[in-house]
Amino acid sequence: ALPISIIKHMTIDPHTNSIETTVNKSTVTFDSPLNLACGVVLAKYELAFETYGTLNHDRSNSILICHALSGDQHAAGLDKNGKAGWWDHYIGPGKPIDTNHFFVVCPNNIGSCFGSTGPKSTNLDTGKPWGANFPSLEVSDWVESQKQLMDYLKIDCWSAVIGGSLGGMQAMHWAVAHPQKLKHAIVIAAALKLSAQNIAFNEIARRAIQSDINFKQGNFLEHQTSPTKGLALARMIGHLTYLSDDALGQKFGRLVRSGDLDSAEKELVQFEVSSYLNYQGDKFATRFDANSYILITKMLDYFDLAQHYEDNPVEAFKQAQCKFLVVAFSSDWRFSPPCSEEITDAIVSADKDVAYLRIESDQGHDAFLLPNEHYEKGLGQYLQRVAQAISGASL
């Protein structure tokens, strides 16, 4: 039996009015070793995860949700504090990822800080927190731990693996590394590998954290300190790159929160956009682990789908057996539409089935997390066909 605690709550869904959503929370300990790409072996580790919906009798209706850099297992429903999941608008009864039809699984990946084994966890060899000594990770490590979770749940094949940004990179790796274990890969706002500009932004964010006097070379837990100023600055840098100029302009423009631009004391002026970024940074610094942020941004830097396939993404995608949906957003400049078109072109050249959806949005990279009528409809229609195929196969 799965060690699952259940939280039930009522949500008002725009498609179906009043619907009850059930959140199933669980943590599993794996005693089987996990061989990491860096050569280190995790002899034992934990994964925290949530599930939504019901697994059907032949276990064929499961969907894996892969979170991005700062995501966690709480993708849908309300937690004990009443906080909605980060993709609650898209997962649930009557929503695009419809839990009336699908059993949805979302793990918090290793190296993160929301219940799964990571830098905050105790290193069993030393009895101290891993801290900065937690082993280097790659996307392949996340996928292999998800594969162990899949086996634990006795699921033989995902009906779909879905992810945005770093989550989309996981979906692509699943398709290439475990081609018989998924029928559809939905790759949203992602890239085959990071550009030099993206790597540069990640490096600046890491330097901000490491420059904090309370970072203590990553051993801040032992010193009972926290590099909140550095982590807040890193988040401000990252958050700014997830937005578009249009979105910032429409929301804030040059609005002043305090002070007077017409006074002689302009140094007292604070713009609304400055206040917003400071708030986002400070809020993030209270909930995320600095070592996890460094670790996962490096994962992003390291990812290159074609690295082991003669640096040719077409050769990589030739391994795949699933169908693909690739989604891009017009104002996303960190993972721009040309990045998604490069993915799509490689899939086409590999002679695989792919649909490409370009969504008009002024919300930048964050658009993959936010409500958008065309995005909802496109994703929902694709998954309706997946659900229909499952129903037909079950007859």
Coordinates of C-alpha atoms in Angstrom, one line a residue:
A1 CA 0.0 0.0 0.0
L2 CA 1.3 3.5 -0.8
P3 CA 2.0 5.8 2.2
I4 CA -0.4 8.4 1.1
S5 CA -2.2 11.2 3.0
I6 CA -5.3 12.7 1.4
I7 CA -6.4 16.3 1.4
K8 CA -9.8 17.0 -0.1
H9 CA -11.1 20.5 -1.0
M10 CA -13.6 22.2 -3.2
T11 CA -12.6 24.3 -6.1
I12 CA -14.7 26.3 -8.5
D13 CA -13.8 25.2 -12.0
P14 CA -14.7 27.5 -15.0
H15 CA -15.5 24.5 -17.2
T16 CA -17.6 22.4 -14.8
N17 CA -18.6 24.8 -12.0
S18 CA -18.2 23.0 -8.6
I19 CA -15.8 20.1 -8.6
E20 CA -14.1 18.2 -5.8
T21 CA -10.4 17.8 -6.2
T22 CA -8.4 15.3 -4.3
V23 CA -4.7 15.7 -3.5
N24 CA -2.8 12.6 -2.6
K25 CA 0.5 13.3 -0.9
S26 CA 3.3 10.7 -0.4
T27 CA 7.0 10.2 0.2
V28 CA 8.7 7.0 -0.8
T29 CA 12.2 5.8 0.3
F30 CA 14.2 3.9 -2.3
D31 CA 16.8 1.5 -1.1
S32 CA 17.9 0.6 -4.6
P33 CA 21.0 2.6 -5.6
L34 CA 20.7 5.5 -8.0
N35 CA 23.8 5.8 -10.2
L36 CA 24.2 9.5 -11.0
A37 CA 25.8 10.8 -14.2
C38 CA 28.7 12.3 -12.3
G39 CA 29.7 8.8 -11.1
V40 CA 28.4 9.1 -7.5
V41 CA 26.0 6.5 -6.3
L42 CA 23.1 7.5 -4.0
A43 CA 22.6 4.3 -2.0
K44 CA 19.3 5.5 -0.6
Y45 CA 17.1 8.5 -1.4
E46 CA 13.6 9.8 -0.9
L47 CA 11.1 11.3 -3.4
A48 CA 8.1 13.3 -2.3
F49 CA 5.2 13.3 -4.8
E50 CA 1.6 14.1 -5.2
T51 CA -1.0 12.3 -7.4
Y52 CA -4.4 13.5 -8.7
G53 CA -7.2 11.4 -10.3
T54 CA -7.6 7.6 -10.3
L55 CA -5.4 5.0 -11.9
N56 CA -7.5 2.8 -14.2
H57 CA -7.7 -1.0 -14.1
D58 CA -5.0 -1.6 -16.7
R59 CA -2.8 1.3 -15.4
S60 CA -2.7 2.9 -18.8
N61 CA -4.0 6.5 -18.0
S62 CA -1.0 7.9 -16.1
I63 CA 0.6 11.2 -16.8
L64 CA 4.0 12.4 -15.4
I65 CA 4.3 16.1 -14.7
C66 CA 8.0 17.3 -14.6
H67 CA 8.6 20.5 -12.7
A68 CA 11.0 23.2 -13.6
L69 CA 13.8 25.0 -11.7
S70 CA 11.9 26.2 -8.7
G71 CA 8.9 23.9 -8.9
D72 CA 7.8 21.2 -6.5
Q73 CA 5.4 18.3 -6.2
H74 CA 2.4 20.5 -5.4
A75 CA 1.2 21.0 -9.0
A76 CA -2.6 21.1 -8.4
G77 CA -5.3 21.4 -5.7
L78 CA -4.8 23.1 -2.4
D79 CA -2.2 22.2 0.3
K80 CA -2.9 22.3 4.0
N81 CA -2.3 26.0 4.0
G82 CA -4.8 26.6 1.2
K83 CA -2.1 27.3 -1.4
A84 CA -3.0 26.3 -4.9
G85 CA -0.6 24.2 -6.9
W86 CA 1.7 25.9 -9.4
W87 CA -0.3 24.4 -12.4
D88 CA -3.7 24.2 -10.7
H89 CA -5.3 26.1 -13.7
Y90 CA -4.3 23.2 -16.0
I91 CA -4.7 20.0 -13.8
G92 CA -8.0 18.9 -12.4
P93 CA -11.5 17.7 -13.3
G94 CA -12.5 19.3 -16.6
K95 CA -9.2 21.1 -17.1
P96 CA -6.8 20.5 -19.9
I97 CA -5.0 17.7 -17.9
D98 CA -8.3 16.2 -17.0
T99 CA -8.2 14.1 -13.8
N100 CA -11.6 12.7 -14.8
H101 CA -9.6 10.7 -17.3
F102 CA -6.0 10.7 -16.2
F103 CA -4.0 9.7 -13.1
V104 CA -1.5 12.5 -12.7
V105 CA 1.9 12.1 -10.9
C106 CA 4.1 15.0 -9.9
P107 CA 7.3 14.3 -8.0
N108 CA 9.7 16.8 -6.3
N109 CA 13.0 15.8 -7.9
I110 CA 16.2 15.0 -6.0
G111 CA 18.4 18.0 -5.4
S112 CA 15.4 20.2 -4.7
C113 CA 14.2 21.2 -1.2
F114 CA 10.6 20.2 -0.8
G115 CA 10.8 16.7 0.8
S116 CA 13.0 14.8 -1.7
T117 CA 16.7 14.1 -1.0
G118 CA 18.8 17.1 -1.6
P119 CA 21.4 19.5 -0.1
K120 CA 19.3 20.0 3.0
S121 CA 19.1 16.3 3.6
T122 CA 21.5 14.4 5.9
N123 CA 24.5 12.7 4.3
L124 CA 24.4 9.3 5.9
D125 CA 28.2 9.0 5.7
T126 CA 28.9 12.2 7.7
G127 CA 25.7 12.7 9.8
K128 CA 25.7 16.3 8.5
P129 CA 23.6 18.1 5.9
W130 CA 24.9 17.5 2.3
G131 CA 25.0 21.2 1.7
A132 CA 27.4 22.2 -1.1
N133 CA 28.8 18.6 -1.2
F134 CA 25.6 17.2 -2.7
P135 CA 26.6 15.5 -5.9
S136 CA 26.3 17.2 -9.3
L137 CA 23.1 16.3 -11.1
E138 CA 22.0 16.1 -14.7
V139 CA 18.5 15.8 -16.3
S140 CA 19.2 12.1 -16.8
D141 CA 19.4 11.7 -13.0
W142 CA 16.0 13.2 -12.5
V143 CA 14.5 11.0 -15.2
E144 CA 16.1 7.8 -13.7
S145 CA 14.7 8.6 -10.3
Q146 CA 11.3 9.2 -11.9
K147 CA 11.7 5.8 -13.6
Q148 CA 12.2 4.2 -10.2
L149 CA 9.0 6.0 -9.0
M150 CA 7.2 4.7 -12.1
D151 CA 8.3 1.1 -11.2
Y152 CA 7.2 1.7 -7.6
L153 CA 3.7 2.7 -8.7
K154 CA 3.6 -0.4 -11.0
I155 CA 3.1 1.8 -14.1
D156 CA 4.5 0.2 -17.3
C157 CA 4.0 3.1 -19.7
W158 CA 3.1 6.8 -19.2
S159 CA 0.3 8.0 -21.4
A160 CA 2.2 11.3 -21.5
V161 CA 5.2 13.0 -19.9
I162 CA 4.6 16.7 -19.7
G163 CA 6.8 19.6 -18.6
G164 CA 7.6 23.2 -19.2
S165 CA 11.1 24.8 -19.3
L166 CA 13.4 22.4 -17.5
G167 CA 10.4 20.1 -17.3
G168 CA 10.3 20.0 -21.1
M169 CA 13.9 19.0 -21.1
Q170 CA 13.0 16.0 -18.9
A171 CA 10.1 15.1 -21.3
M172 CA 12.6 15.0 -24.2
H173 CA 15.1 12.9 -22.3
W174 CA 12.3 10.5 -21.3
A175 CA 11.4 10.1 -25.0
V176 CA 15.0 9.4 -26.0
A177 CA 16.2 7.4 -23.0
H178 CA 13.1 5.3 -22.3
P179 CA 11.3 5.2 -25.7
Q180 CA 9.0 2.3 -24.7
K181 CA 7.9 3.9 -21.5
L182 CA 5.8 6.8 -22.8
K183 CA 3.2 7.3 -25.6
H184 CA 3.3 11.1 -25.8
A185 CA 5.9 13.8 -24.8
I186 CA 4.6 17.3 -24.4
V187 CA 7.5 19.8 -24.5
I188 CA 6.6 23.3 -23.4
A189 CA 8.8 26.4 -23.6
A190 CA 12.0 24.4 -23.7
A191 CA 15.2 24.1 -25.7
L192 CA 17.6 21.4 -26.9
K193 CA 20.3 23.1 -24.9
L194 CA 20.9 26.5 -23.2
S195 CA 22.3 29.5 -25.1
A196 CA 25.3 31.3 -23.9
Q197 CA 23.0 34.1 -22.7
N198 CA 21.0 31.7 -20.6
I199 CA 24.2 30.2 -19.1
A200 CA 25.4 33.7 -18.3
F201 CA 22.2 34.6 -16.5
N202 CA 22.5 31.5 -14.4
E203 CA 26.1 32.2 -13.6
I204 CA 25.2 35.7 -12.4
A205 CA 22.5 34.3 -10.2
R206 CA 24.9 31.8 -8.6
R207 CA 27.5 34.4 -8.0
A208 CA 24.9 36.5 -6.2
I209 CA 24.3 33.6 -3.8
Q210 CA 27.9 32.7 -3.3
S211 CA 28.8 36.4 -2.6
D212 CA 26.5 36.5 0.4
I213 CA 28.5 36.6 3.6
N214 CA 26.1 34.0 5.1
F215 CA 26.7 31.5 2.3
K216 CA 29.7 30.0 4.2
Q217 CA 30.9 28.1 1.1
G218 CA 27.6 26.3 1.0
N219 CA 27.8 25.1 4.7
F220 CA 25.3 27.7 6.0
L221 CA 23.1 25.1 7.7
E222 CA 26.0 24.0 9.9
H223 CA 26.7 27.7 10.8
Q224 CA 23.0 28.3 11.4
T225 CA 22.9 31.1 8.9
S226 CA 21.1 31.7 5.6
P227 CA 22.2 33.5 2.5
T228 CA 18.8 35.1 2.0
K229 CA 20.1 38.4 0.5
G230 CA 22.1 36.5 -2.2
L231 CA 19.3 34.1 -2.9
A232 CA 16.7 36.9 -3.2
L233 CA 19.0 38.7 -5.6
A234 CA 19.4 35.5 -7.7
R235 CA 15.7 35.1 -7.8
M236 CA 15.2 38.8 -8.8
I237 CA 17.6 38.2 -11.7
G238 CA 15.9 35.0 -12.8
H239 CA 12.3 36.3 -12.3
L240 CA 13.1 39.4 -14.5
T241 CA 14.2 37.1 -17.3
Y242 CA 11.0 35.1 -17.1
L243 CA 8.9 38.2 -17.9
S244 CA 8.5 40.2 -21.0
D245 CA 9.0 44.0 -21.5
D246 CA 5.4 44.3 -22.5
A247 CA 4.1 42.5 -19.4
L248 CA 6.3 44.7 -17.1
G249 CA 5.2 47.8 -19.0
Q250 CA 1.5 47.1 -18.8
K251 CA 1.6 46.1 -15.1
F252 CA 4.0 48.7 -13.8
G253 CA 5.1 51.2 -16.4
R254 CA 6.9 54.0 -14.5
L255 CA 4.5 54.0 -11.6
V256 CA 6.0 55.2 -8.3
R257 CA 5.3 53.3 -5.1
S258 CA 6.8 55.9 -2.8
G259 CA 8.6 59.2 -3.0
D260 CA 8.1 62.0 -5.6
L261 CA 9.9 62.2 -8.9
D262 CA 9.3 66.0 -8.9
S263 CA 11.0 66.5 -5.5
A264 CA 14.7 67.2 -5.0
E265 CA 15.0 64.0 -3.0
K266 CA 14.8 61.6 -5.9
E267 CA 16.9 59.0 -4.0
L268 CA 13.8 58.3 -1.9
V269 CA 11.8 57.3 -5.0
Q270 CA 10.9 53.6 -5.3
F271 CA 9.2 52.4 -8.5
E272 CA 6.4 49.9 -8.4
V273 CA 8.5 47.4 -10.5
S274 CA 11.3 47.7 -8.0
S275 CA 9.0 46.9 -5.1
Y276 CA 7.6 44.0 -7.0
L277 CA 11.0 42.4 -7.7
N278 CA 12.1 42.9 -4.1
Y279 CA 9.0 41.3 -2.8
Q280 CA 9.4 38.3 -5.2
G281 CA 13.0 37.9 -4.2
D282 CA 12.4 38.1 -0.5
K283 CA 9.5 35.7 -0.6
F284 CA 11.5 33.1 -2.6
A285 CA 14.5 33.3 -0.2
T286 CA 12.3 32.2 2.6
R287 CA 11.1 29.0 0.9
F288 CA 14.0 27.8 -1.3
D289 CA 17.4 26.3 -0.5
A290 CA 20.4 28.2 -1.9
N291 CA 22.4 25.1 -2.6
S292 CA 19.5 23.6 -4.5
Y293 CA 19.3 26.7 -6.6
I294 CA 22.9 26.5 -7.5
L295 CA 22.7 22.8 -8.2
I296 CA 19.6 23.0 -10.5
T297 CA 20.8 26.0 -12.5
K298 CA 23.9 24.0 -13.2
M299 CA 21.7 21.2 -14.4
L300 CA 20.1 23.6 -16.9
D301 CA 23.6 24.6 -18.1
Y302 CA 24.7 21.0 -18.6
F303 CA 21.7 19.8 -20.5
D304 CA 22.3 19.0 -24.2
L305 CA 19.9 16.4 -25.6
A306 CA 22.2 15.6 -28.6
Q307 CA 25.4 15.4 -26.6
H308 CA 25.6 11.6 -26.7
Y309 CA 24.2 11.3 -30.3
E310 CA 27.0 12.8 -32.3
D311 CA 25.8 16.3 -31.4
N312 CA 22.9 15.7 -33.7
P313 CA 19.4 16.2 -32.3
V314 CA 17.9 14.3 -35.2
E315 CA 19.9 11.2 -34.2
A316 CA 18.7 11.7 -30.6
F317 CA 15.0 11.8 -31.6
K318 CA 15.4 8.7 -33.8
Q319 CA 15.4 6.8 -30.6
A320 CA 11.9 8.0 -29.7
Q321 CA 8.8 6.0 -30.3
C322 CA 6.2 8.4 -28.8
K323 CA 4.3 11.3 -30.4
F324 CA 5.2 14.9 -29.5
L325 CA 3.4 18.2 -28.9
V326 CA 5.8 21.2 -28.8
V327 CA 4.5 24.5 -27.4
A328 CA 6.1 27.9 -27.6
F329 CA 5.1 31.4 -26.5
S330 CA 5.6 34.5 -28.7
S331 CA 7.1 36.7 -26.0
D332 CA 9.3 34.1 -24.4
W333 CA 12.9 35.3 -24.9
R334 CA 14.7 32.9 -22.6
F335 CA 13.3 29.9 -24.5
S336 CA 12.1 31.6 -27.6
P337 CA 9.8 30.1 -30.4
P338 CA 12.9 29.4 -32.6
C339 CA 14.1 27.1 -29.8
S340 CA 10.8 25.1 -30.0
E341 CA 11.0 25.2 -33.8
E342 CA 14.5 23.7 -33.7
I343 CA 13.1 20.9 -31.5
T344 CA 10.1 20.4 -33.9
D345 CA 12.3 20.4 -37.0
A346 CA 14.6 17.8 -35.5
I347 CA 11.6 15.6 -34.6
V348 CA 10.2 16.0 -38.1
S349 CA 13.6 15.1 -39.6
A350 CA 13.7 12.0 -37.4
D351 CA 10.4 11.0 -39.0
K352 CA 8.4 11.1 -35.8
D353 CA 4.9 12.4 -35.2
V354 CA 4.9 16.0 -33.9
A355 CA 2.4 18.8 -33.5
Y356 CA 3.7 22.4 -32.9
L357 CA 1.7 25.1 -31.2
R358 CA 2.8 28.7 -31.1
I359 CA 0.8 30.7 -28.6
E360 CA 0.5 34.5 -28.7
S361 CA 1.2 35.9 -25.3
D362 CA 2.7 39.0 -23.7
Q363 CA 3.7 37.1 -20.5
G364 CA 7.2 36.0 -21.4
H365 CA 8.6 32.7 -20.3
D366 CA 6.2 32.5 -17.4
A367 CA 3.4 32.2 -19.9
F368 CA 3.6 28.4 -19.6
L369 CA 2.3 28.7 -16.0
L370 CA -0.4 31.2 -16.6
P371 CA -4.0 31.1 -17.9
N372 CA -4.3 31.5 -21.6
E373 CA -7.4 30.5 -23.6
H374 CA -5.6 29.3 -26.7
Y375 CA -3.0 27.4 -24.7
E376 CA -5.7 25.7 -22.6
K377 CA -7.6 24.8 -25.7
G378 CA -4.6 23.5 -27.6
L379 CA -3.3 21.4 -24.7
G380 CA -6.8 20.2 -23.8
Q381 CA -7.6 19.1 -27.3
Y382 CA -4.4 17.2 -27.7
L383 CA -4.9 15.4 -24.4
Q384 CA -8.6 14.7 -25.2
R385 CA -7.4 12.6 -28.1
V386 CA -4.9 10.9 -25.8
A387 CA -7.8 10.1 -23.4
Q388 CA -10.0 8.8 -26.2
A389 CA -7.2 6.5 -27.4
I390 CA -6.9 5.1 -23.9
S391 CA -10.7 4.6 -23.6
G392 CA -10.8 2.9 -27.0
A393 CA -7.9 0.6 -26.0
S394 CA -9.7 -0.3 -22.8
L395 CA -12.9 -1.4 -24.5

